[in-house]
Amino acid sequence: MNPSDWRTYLVTQASLSGDRTTPEIVRAAIDGGIDAVQLREKETSARSRHELGHELRELTAEAGVDLIVNDRLDIAQVIDADGVHVGQSDLPVGVARDLLGPDAIVGCSTATVAEARNAEAEGADYLGVGAIYGTSSKDVDDGKDGVGPARIAAIADAVSIPVVGIGGITADNAAPVVDAGTAGVAVISEITAATDPEAATESLVAAAETTKSVATREHSQ
Amino acid sequence: MNPSDWRTYLVTQASLSGDRTTPEIVRAAIDGGIDAVQLREKETSARSRHELGHELRELTAEAGVDLIVNDRLDIAQVIDADGVHVGQSDLPVGVARDLLGPDAIVGCSTATVAEARNAEAEGADYLGVGAIYGTSSKDVDDGKDGVGPARIAAIADAVSIPVVGIGGITADNAAPVVDAGTAGVAVISEITAATDPEAATESLVAAAETTKSVATREHSQ
């Protein structure tokens, strides 16, 4: 799938999944209509992520859902992921592009217009921007308060590649993020910590799609 | 160089190098006669390790010294290192071998005979065993007291690939480690924290070579 077609994107984090395993959360998200899954799990060992990665590859490949690996290009290669997502302190976008080739999806976390333009110039396929709202589940450069939809609008205007918002996004507050010009919304807690992850995904998909179709209609008038 | 020809092996750790940079420590170790250098620096970001890796590759390639990257197969590929070193919670030896190919040097940290036999079966070229003596510079499974030269002798007897001892080794206590059947000795502090890293390397090389030639002479009699 092209990242511009992503509407919803799940970033995994086992520590928030309660008594469910990460494959169980991912299976529920797939059943709920998720478009992409990022294997993150920064708190676990490379060996654990590698084993989990093989499981998630099987689940996502069957469903036609994109699988992206955070940070580790080697794990992405070994599990045959669709791509990688790198942050500002991970390997540079250009290095990932050179190692993984033109067909791999390479995404990059950016918090400013300058970072976004640089990532696009290095060959990124999409950008993750956040934390949009305050978040408790992911360390972000901009602290706990969130950069807000205005920042994502500025970044989306500055680049021609798709932008995904992340950080504190829920079905209820997704609309301003999509309205700001993003391709879609990425979440951790909203799905992973939900009592019913499948229903939570369905609500998020509905929120992202409704807003998107309204935005598209307004633009075309 | 074949790992069986290594006598001395430096594992980098910037936090122990005082006001010297890691490339300065490595340059001194090269001048002192080091055979192999492992880029470890677990406390720093992947981006920093990647930048440092390029610097160390230039220094070591000029000198004909092997460069090994700890844990990250992707960084090893990108900087064209000679190989990787993985621990029990990193990517498995077999995965590293498959990704990097038959010419890459693949090493593995092992603390028991069972782990050592497993790593050899998966295709490891050498084993790191430790901590031999107590150490303050590297977290090891066996705690702060060290497994002692007896453990390394048991492991060296159980496998046919070269074994490198690590953990608290100095020029003064290297002899029993080499006598136990190791190819050589790996150090962090002994060189990195030394007032004169080049002289410290020379002393370690002398200790490892003297013991080795005595051991070889005794074996051939």
mmCIF file with all atom_site columns, N, CA and C in Angstrom, chain A residues 12 16 77 142 163 173 198 210 214:
data_model
loop_
_atom_site.group_PDB
_atom_site.id
_atom_site.type_symbol
_atom_site.label_atom_id
_atom_site.label_alt_id
_atom_site.label_comp_id
_atom_site.label_asym_id
_atom_site.label_entity_id
_atom_site.label_seq_id
_atom_site.pdbx_PDB_ins_code
_atom_site.Cartn_x
_atom_site.Cartn_y
_atom_site.Cartn_z
_atom_site.occupancy
_atom_site.B_iso_or_equiv
_atom_site.pdbx_formal_charge
_atom_site.auth_seq_id
_atom_site.auth_comp_id
_atom_site.auth_asym_id
_atom_site.auth_atom_id
_atom_site.pdbx_PDB_model_num
ATOM 1  N N  . THR A 1 12  ? 3.023   -0.537 17.931 1.00 0.00 ? 12  THR A N  1
ATOM 2  C CA . THR A 1 12  ? 2.869   -1.522 19.007 1.00 0.00 ? 12  THR A CA 1
ATOM 3  C C  . THR A 1 12  ? 3.634   -1.134 20.263 1.00 0.00 ? 12  THR A C  1
ATOM 4  N N  . LEU A 1 16  ? 1.553   -1.648 27.189 1.00 0.00 ? 16  LEU A N  1
ATOM 5  C CA . LEU A 1 16  ? 0.221   -1.046 27.325 1.00 0.00 ? 16  LEU A CA 1
ATOM 6  C C  . LEU A 1 16  ? -0.906  -2.010 26.985 1.00 0.00 ? 16  LEU A C  1
ATOM 7  N N  . GLN A 1 77  ? 14.917  -6.125 7.451  1.00 0.00 ? 77  GLN A N  1
ATOM 8  C CA . GLN A 1 77  ? 15.407  -6.979 6.370  1.00 0.00 ? 77  GLN A CA 1
ATOM 9  C C  . GLN A 1 77  ? 15.091  -8.450 6.641  1.00 0.00 ? 77  GLN A C  1
ATOM 10 N N  . ASP A 1 142 ? 9.002   17.102 21.990 1.00 0.00 ? 142 ASP A N  1
ATOM 11 C CA . ASP A 1 142 ? 8.297   18.332 22.328 1.00 0.00 ? 142 ASP A CA 1
ATOM 12 C C  . ASP A 1 142 ? 7.562   18.257 23.656 1.00 0.00 ? 142 ASP A C  1
ATOM 13 N N  . VAL A 1 163 ? 1.864   12.776 5.425  1.00 0.00 ? 163 VAL A N  1
ATOM 14 C CA . VAL A 1 163 ? 2.191   12.998 6.830  1.00 0.00 ? 163 VAL A CA 1
ATOM 15 C C  . VAL A 1 163 ? 1.178   12.246 7.686  1.00 0.00 ? 163 VAL A C  1
ATOM 16 N N  . ASN A 1 173 ? -10.802 12.988 18.794 1.00 0.00 ? 173 ASN A N  1
ATOM 17 C CA . ASN A 1 173 ? -10.021 14.185 18.436 1.00 0.00 ? 173 ASN A CA 1
ATOM 18 C C  . ASN A 1 173 ? -9.234  14.007 17.131 1.00 0.00 ? 173 ASN A C  1
ATOM 19 N N  . GLU A 1 198 ? -10.486 -4.106 18.674 1.00 0.00 ? 198 GLU A N  1
ATOM 20 C CA . GLU A 1 198 ? -11.085 -4.148 17.340 1.00 0.00 ? 198 GLU A CA 1
ATOM 21 C C  . GLU A 1 198 ? -12.102 -3.008 17.181 1.00 0.00 ? 198 GLU A C  1
ATOM 22 N N  . THR A 1 210 ? -14.362 9.561  7.637  1.00 0.00 ? 210 THR A N  1
ATOM 23 C CA . THR A 1 210 ? -15.418 10.568 7.534  1.00 0.00 ? 210 THR A CA 1
ATOM 24 C C  . THR A 1 210 ? -14.813 11.944 7.329  1.00 0.00 ? 210 THR A C  1
ATOM 25 N N  . VAL A 1 214 ? -15.017 14.326 3.925  1.00 0.00 ? 214 VAL A N  1
ATOM 26 C CA . VAL A 1 214 ? -15.542 15.689 4.026  1.00 0.00 ? 214 VAL A CA 1
ATOM 27 C C  . VAL A 1 214 ? -14.493 16.679 3.518  1.00 0.00 ? 214 VAL A C  1
#
